Coordinates of C-alpha atoms in Angstrom, one line a residue:
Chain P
X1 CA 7.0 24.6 15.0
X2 CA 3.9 26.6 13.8
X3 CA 4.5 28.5 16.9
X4 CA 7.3 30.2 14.9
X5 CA 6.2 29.7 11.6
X6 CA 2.6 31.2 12.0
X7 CA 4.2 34.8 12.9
X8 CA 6.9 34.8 11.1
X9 CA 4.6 34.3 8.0
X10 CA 2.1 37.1 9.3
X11 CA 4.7 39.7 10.3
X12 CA 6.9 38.6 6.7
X13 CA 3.7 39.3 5.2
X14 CA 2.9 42.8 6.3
X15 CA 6.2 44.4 6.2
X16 CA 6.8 43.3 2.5
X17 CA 2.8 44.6 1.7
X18 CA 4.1 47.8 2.9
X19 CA 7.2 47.7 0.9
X20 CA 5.7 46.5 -2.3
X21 CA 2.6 48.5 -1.8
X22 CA 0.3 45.6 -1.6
X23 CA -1.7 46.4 1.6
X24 CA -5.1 46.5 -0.4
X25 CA -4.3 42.8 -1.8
X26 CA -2.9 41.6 1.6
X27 CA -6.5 42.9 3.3
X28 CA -8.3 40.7 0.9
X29 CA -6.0 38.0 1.4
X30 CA -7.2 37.2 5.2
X31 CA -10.8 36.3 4.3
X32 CA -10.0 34.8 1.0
X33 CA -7.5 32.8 3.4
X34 CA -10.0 31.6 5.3
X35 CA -12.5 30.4 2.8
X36 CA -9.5 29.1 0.9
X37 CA -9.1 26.9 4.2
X38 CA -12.5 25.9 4.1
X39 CA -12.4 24.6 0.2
X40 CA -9.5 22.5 1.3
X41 CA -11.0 21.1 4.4
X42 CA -13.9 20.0 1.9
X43 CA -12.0 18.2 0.1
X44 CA -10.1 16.5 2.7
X45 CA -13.4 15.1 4.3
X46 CA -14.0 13.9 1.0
X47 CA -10.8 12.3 0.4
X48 CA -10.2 10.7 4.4
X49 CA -13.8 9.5 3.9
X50 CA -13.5 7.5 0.8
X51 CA -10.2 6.4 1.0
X52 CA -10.5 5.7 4.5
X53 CA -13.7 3.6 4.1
X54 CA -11.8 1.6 1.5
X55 CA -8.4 1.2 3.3
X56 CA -10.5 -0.2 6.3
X57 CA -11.6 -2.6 4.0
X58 CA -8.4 -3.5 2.7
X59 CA -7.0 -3.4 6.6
X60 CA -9.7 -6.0 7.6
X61 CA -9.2 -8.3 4.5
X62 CA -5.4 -8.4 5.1
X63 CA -4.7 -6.7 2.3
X64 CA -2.6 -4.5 4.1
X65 CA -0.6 -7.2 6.0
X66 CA 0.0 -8.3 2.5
X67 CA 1.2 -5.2 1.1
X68 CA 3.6 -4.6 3.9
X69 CA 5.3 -8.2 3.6
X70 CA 6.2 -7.2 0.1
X71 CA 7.4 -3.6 1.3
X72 CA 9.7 -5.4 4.7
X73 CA 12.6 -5.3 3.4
X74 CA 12.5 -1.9 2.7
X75 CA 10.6 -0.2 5.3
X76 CA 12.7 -2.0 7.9
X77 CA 16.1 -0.5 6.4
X78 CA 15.0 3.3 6.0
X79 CA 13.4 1.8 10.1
X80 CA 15.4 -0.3 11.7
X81 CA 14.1 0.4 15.0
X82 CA 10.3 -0.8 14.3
X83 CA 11.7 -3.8 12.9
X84 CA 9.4 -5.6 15.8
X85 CA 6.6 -3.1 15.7
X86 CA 4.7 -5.0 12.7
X87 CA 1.7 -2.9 13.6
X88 CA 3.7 0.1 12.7
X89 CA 5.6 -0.7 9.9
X90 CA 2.2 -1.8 8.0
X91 CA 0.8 1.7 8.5
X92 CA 4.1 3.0 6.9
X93 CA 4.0 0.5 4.3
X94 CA 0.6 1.0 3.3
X95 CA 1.5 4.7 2.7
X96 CA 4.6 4.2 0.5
X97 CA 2.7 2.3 -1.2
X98 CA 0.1 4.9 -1.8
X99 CA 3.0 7.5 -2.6
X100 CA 4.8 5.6 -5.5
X101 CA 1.8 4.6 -7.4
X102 CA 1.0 8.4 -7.5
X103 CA -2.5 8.5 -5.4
X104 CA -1.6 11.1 -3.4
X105 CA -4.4 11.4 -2.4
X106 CA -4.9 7.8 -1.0
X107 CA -1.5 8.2 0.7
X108 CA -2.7 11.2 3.0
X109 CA -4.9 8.8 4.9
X110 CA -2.5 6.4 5.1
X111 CA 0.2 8.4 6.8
X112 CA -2.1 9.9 8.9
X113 CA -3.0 6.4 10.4
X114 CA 1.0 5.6 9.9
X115 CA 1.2 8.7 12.3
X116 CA -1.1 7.7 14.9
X117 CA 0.6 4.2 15.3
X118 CA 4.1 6.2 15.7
X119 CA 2.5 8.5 18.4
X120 CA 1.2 4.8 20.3
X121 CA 4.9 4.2 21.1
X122 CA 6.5 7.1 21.0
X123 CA 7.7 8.1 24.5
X124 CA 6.9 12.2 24.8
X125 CA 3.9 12.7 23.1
X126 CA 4.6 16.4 22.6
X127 CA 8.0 15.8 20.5
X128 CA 8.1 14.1 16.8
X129 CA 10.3 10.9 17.9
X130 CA 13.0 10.4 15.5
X131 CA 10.9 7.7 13.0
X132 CA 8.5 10.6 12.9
X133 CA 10.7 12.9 11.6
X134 CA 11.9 10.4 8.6
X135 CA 8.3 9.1 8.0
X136 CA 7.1 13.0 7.6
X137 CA 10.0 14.2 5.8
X138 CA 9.3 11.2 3.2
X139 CA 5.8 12.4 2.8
X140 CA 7.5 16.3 2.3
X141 CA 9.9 14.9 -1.0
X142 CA 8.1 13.4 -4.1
X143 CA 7.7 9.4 -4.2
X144 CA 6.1 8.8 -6.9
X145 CA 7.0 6.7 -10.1
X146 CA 4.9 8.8 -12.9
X147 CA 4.4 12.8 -12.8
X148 CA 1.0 12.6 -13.9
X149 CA -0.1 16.2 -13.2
X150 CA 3.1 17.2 -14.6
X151 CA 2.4 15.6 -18.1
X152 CA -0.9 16.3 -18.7
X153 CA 0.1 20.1 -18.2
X154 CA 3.1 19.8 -20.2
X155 CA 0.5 17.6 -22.8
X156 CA -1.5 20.3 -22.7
X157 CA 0.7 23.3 -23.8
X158 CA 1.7 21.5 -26.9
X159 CA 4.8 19.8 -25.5
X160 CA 6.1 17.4 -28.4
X161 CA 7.0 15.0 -25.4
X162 CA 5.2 15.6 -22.4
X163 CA 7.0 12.3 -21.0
X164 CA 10.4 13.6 -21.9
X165 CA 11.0 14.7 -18.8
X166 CA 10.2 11.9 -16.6
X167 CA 14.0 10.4 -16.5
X168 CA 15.3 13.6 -15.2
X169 CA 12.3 13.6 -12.6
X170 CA 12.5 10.3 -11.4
X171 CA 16.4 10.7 -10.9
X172 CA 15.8 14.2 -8.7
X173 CA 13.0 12.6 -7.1
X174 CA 15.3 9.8 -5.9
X175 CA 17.8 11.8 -5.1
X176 CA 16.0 14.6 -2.7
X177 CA 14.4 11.7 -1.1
X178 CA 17.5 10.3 -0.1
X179 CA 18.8 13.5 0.8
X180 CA 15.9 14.2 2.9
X181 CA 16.0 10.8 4.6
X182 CA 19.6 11.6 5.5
X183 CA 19.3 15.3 6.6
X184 CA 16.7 13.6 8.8
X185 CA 18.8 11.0 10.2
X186 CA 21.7 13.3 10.7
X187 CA 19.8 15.2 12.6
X188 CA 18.2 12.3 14.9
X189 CA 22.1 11.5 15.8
X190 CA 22.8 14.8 16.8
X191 CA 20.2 15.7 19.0
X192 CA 20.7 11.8 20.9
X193 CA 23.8 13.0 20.9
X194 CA 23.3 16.5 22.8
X195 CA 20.7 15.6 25.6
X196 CA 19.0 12.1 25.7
X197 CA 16.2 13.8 26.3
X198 CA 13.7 12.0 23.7
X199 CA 14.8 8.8 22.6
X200 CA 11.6 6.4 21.4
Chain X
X1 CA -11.7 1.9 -26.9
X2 CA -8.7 4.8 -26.7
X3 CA -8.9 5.0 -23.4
X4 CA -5.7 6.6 -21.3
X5 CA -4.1 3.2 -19.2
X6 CA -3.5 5.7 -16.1
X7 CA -7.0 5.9 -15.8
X8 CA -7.6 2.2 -14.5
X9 CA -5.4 2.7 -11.8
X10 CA -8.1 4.0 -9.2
X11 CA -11.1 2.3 -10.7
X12 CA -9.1 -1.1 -10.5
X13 CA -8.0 -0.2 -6.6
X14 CA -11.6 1.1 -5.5
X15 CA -13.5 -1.9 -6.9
X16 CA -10.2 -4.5 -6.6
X17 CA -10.1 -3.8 -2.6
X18 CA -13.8 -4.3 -1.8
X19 CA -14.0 -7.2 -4.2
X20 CA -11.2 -8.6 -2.3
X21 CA -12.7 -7.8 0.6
X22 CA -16.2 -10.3 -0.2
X23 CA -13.9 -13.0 -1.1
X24 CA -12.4 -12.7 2.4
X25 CA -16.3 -12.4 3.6
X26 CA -16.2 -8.9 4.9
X27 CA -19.0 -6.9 5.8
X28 CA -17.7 -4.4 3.4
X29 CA -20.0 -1.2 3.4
X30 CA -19.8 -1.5 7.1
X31 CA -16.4 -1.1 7.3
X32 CA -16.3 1.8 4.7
X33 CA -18.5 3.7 7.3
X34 CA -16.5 2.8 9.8
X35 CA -13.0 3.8 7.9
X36 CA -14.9 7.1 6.5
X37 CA -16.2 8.1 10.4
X38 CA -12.5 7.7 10.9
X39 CA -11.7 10.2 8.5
X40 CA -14.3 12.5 9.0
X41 CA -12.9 12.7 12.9
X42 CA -9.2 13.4 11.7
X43 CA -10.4 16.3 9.4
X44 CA -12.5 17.9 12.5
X45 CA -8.9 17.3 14.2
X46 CA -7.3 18.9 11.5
X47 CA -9.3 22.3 11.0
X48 CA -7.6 24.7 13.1
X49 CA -4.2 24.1 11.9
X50 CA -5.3 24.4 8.2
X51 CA -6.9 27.3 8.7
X52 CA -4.4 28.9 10.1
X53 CA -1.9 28.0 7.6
X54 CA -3.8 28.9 4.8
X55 CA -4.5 32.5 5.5
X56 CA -1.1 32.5 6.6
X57 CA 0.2 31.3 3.3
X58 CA -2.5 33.3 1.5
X59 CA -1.3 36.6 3.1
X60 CA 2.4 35.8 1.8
X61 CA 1.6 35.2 -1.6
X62 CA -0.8 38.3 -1.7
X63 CA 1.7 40.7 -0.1
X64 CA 4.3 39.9 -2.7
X65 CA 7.1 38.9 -0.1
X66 CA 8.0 35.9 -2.5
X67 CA 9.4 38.6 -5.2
X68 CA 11.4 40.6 -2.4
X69 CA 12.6 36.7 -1.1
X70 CA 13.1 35.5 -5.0
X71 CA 15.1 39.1 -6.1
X72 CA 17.5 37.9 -2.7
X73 CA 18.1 34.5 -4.0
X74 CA 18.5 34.2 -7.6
X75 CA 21.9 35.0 -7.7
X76 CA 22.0 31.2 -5.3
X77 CA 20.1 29.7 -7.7
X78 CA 21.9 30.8 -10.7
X79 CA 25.0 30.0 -9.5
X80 CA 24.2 26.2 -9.2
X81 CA 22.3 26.6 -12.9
X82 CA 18.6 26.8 -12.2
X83 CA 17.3 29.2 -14.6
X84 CA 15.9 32.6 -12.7
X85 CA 12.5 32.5 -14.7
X86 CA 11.4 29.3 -12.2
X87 CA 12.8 30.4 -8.8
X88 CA 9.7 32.2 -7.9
X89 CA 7.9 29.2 -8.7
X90 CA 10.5 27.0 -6.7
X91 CA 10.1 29.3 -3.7
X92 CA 6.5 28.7 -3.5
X93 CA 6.5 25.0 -4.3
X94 CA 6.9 24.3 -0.3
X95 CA 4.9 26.5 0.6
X96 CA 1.4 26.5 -1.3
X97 CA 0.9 23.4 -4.0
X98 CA -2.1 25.8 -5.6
X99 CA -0.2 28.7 -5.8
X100 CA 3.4 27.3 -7.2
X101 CA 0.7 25.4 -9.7
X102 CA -0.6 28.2 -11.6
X103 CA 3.5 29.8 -11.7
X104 CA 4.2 26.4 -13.3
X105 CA 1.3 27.0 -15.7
X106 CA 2.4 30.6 -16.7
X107 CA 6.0 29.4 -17.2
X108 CA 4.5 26.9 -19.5
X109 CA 2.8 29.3 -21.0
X110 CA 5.4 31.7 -21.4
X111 CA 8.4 30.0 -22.3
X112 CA 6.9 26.7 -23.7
X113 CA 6.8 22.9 -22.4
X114 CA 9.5 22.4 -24.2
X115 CA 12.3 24.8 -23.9
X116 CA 15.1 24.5 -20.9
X117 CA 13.0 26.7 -18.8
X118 CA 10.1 24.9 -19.2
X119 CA 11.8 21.4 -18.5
X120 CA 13.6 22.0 -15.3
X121 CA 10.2 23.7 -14.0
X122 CA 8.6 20.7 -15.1
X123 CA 11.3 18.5 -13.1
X124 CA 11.0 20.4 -10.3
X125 CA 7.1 20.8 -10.3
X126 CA 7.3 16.7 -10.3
X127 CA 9.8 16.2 -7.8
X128 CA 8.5 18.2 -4.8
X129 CA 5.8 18.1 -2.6
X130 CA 4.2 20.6 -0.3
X131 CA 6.8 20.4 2.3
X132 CA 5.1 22.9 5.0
X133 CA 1.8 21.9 4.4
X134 CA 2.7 18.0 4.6
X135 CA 4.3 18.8 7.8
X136 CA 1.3 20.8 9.3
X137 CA -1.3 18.2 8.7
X138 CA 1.1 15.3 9.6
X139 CA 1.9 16.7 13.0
X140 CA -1.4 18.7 13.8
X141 CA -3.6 14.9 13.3
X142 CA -1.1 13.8 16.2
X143 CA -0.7 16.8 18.6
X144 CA 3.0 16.7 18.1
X145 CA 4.0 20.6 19.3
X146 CA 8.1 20.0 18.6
X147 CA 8.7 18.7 15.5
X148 CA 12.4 19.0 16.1
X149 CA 14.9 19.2 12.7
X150 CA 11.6 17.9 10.2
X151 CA 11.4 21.4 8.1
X152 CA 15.3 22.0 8.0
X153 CA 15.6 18.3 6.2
X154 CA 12.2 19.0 4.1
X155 CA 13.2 22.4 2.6
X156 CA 16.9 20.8 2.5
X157 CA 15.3 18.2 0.2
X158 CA 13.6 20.7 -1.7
X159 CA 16.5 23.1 -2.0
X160 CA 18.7 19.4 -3.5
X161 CA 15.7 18.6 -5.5
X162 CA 16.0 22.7 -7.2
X163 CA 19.8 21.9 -7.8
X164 CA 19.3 18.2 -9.5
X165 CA 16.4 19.2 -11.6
X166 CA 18.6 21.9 -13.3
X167 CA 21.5 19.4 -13.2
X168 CA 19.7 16.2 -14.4
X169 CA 17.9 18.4 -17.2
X170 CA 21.2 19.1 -18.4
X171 CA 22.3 15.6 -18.9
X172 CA 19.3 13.5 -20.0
X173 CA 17.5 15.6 -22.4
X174 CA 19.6 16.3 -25.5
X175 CA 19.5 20.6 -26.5

């Protein structure tokens, strides 16, 4: 994918600095870029560190085959084909988990390790298999019960009810995660469909 | 005494977990290592992807090609009744969490937390991730190279969550 997405971006980019008259900005933009990356990378070592020195405590308490008892019944419907893969599904669960208590930042780990487990039995390594492709695209939509960041912002402009919003967020939250989980599913029918070239 | 309730949610997990962990007589501070050593290892996987990602996404934003792309499709998003003032902001939201951040901050700014504007950008700031990005790190800690139909459904789910927020504004908060 980033085969196509990385140039597109970069020749997108250029054309419209020239049109816009931006090429100055667009210069600065490629180191900034870069040390931009670098700030983010920092704080991902700091966030996979801590939250996956504390999930591996969690893991080897059986915390997490806990958690993912509770989450079964609905992991294994959005899943239906890891329904055996236990080992999987708590990964998966774990992350949910993560996701709608709003620690986004606990769920990153989580779904990474949710990854890996998916890549142990998926059956060409180079292609997302078709649990992938939901798992990711569940990670892409919002899952999360409370808009934290949202209402503190909206707090701190002088709204008169930061939390006024949070029905109409919740609903559209649900709503473009189901649509996301069916796009995604759609999609895994069709290309079985076409050339049964990557099942599981 | 006033504290904010949100705020015992990750205090309560952090200690909760490794207290739960000693009752269940594990060697907990060598496990953190071994869970953070883990972690450290996927970020070294995961530099070279979000380095190039980020410039990439950096260049965009800096070359103004999300006006030229916002000026193309605001007519779309007005016809399904998402106010124009947020669709630059909407545009970026897949794209870079920082950058659509800061839209969402002069939106708020300009046209107050409380007005239409200001309560669908809200929706839609809290009901979308950072699809492209989420995608990226997911697949580049795996070495997936194909990730098939994954950013179609992910921007289609961000294009339905645009719509409802608009939609969904409408109904539940009384004008």
């Amino acid at each position: 994918m980033m085969n196509y997405v990385f140039p597109i971006l970069l020749i997108f980019s250029f054309i419209s600095a020239i049109v816009t008259g931006r090429v100055d900005e667009l210069s600065s933009a490629v180191i900034d870029g870069a040390e931009s990356a670098v700030q983010l990378l920092l704080r991902l070592v700091s966030m996979l560190c801590l939250w996956g020195g504390i999930m591996e405590i969690g893991d080897r308490a059986g915390l997490t085959r806990l958690f993912s008892k509770v989450m079964y019944p609905v992991v294994a419907l959005i899943f239906p084909r890891l329904r055996k893969e236990k080992y999987v599904l708590e990964a998966i669960s774990m992350n949910i988990t993560a996701n709608v208590l709003g620690l986004g930042n606990a769920a990153t780990p989580l779904g990474l390790e949710a990854m890996r487990r998916l890549q142990s039995i998926n059956s060409d390594t180079e292609f997302a298999s078709d649990e992938m492709i939901v798992f990711v695209v569940m990670n892409t939509a919002a899952m999360h019960i409370i808009p934290t960041t949202v209402a503190t912002m909206r707090g701190q402009y002088g709204s008169e009810n930061p939390m006024e919003i949070m029905p109409a967020a919740f609903l559209t939250s649900f709503f473009a995660l189901a649509t996301a989980i069916t796009v995604a599913k759609i999609g895994n029918r069709f290309k079985r469909k076409g050339r049964r070239l990557y099942g599981r | 005494m006033a504290d904010n309730w949100g705020s015992y949610v990750l205090p309560l997990m952090v200690v909760g977990i490794v207290a739960f962990g000693l009752t269940k007589k594990v060697k907990v501070f060598d496990c953190f290592m071994a869970g953070a050593k883990k972690g450290l290892h996927t970020v070294y996987e995961l530099m070279p992807s979000i380095t190039g990602l980020v410039v990439a996404v950096t260049m965009l934003k800096e070359s103004g090609a999300m006006d030229i792309l916002s000026d193309f499709l605001s007519p779309v998003t007005s016809f399904f009744g998402v106010p124009e003032e947020i669709t630059p902001m909407a545009l970026l939201s897949p794209i870079s969490g920082g950058g659509s951040l800061s839209l969402f901050e002069s939106v708020l700014k300009t046209y107050g937390p409380d007005s239409f504007v200001g309560q669908v950008a809200s929706v839609v700031m809290g009901s979308t991730d950072t699809t492209l990005y989420a995608v990226t790190v997911y697949y580049a800690a795996v070495n997936i190279r194909n990730t098939r139909h994954t950013l179609l459904s992910g921007l289609t789910a961000d294009f339905m969550s645009l719509v409802l927020s608009a939609f969904f504004v409408r109904i539940t908060v009384g004008q």
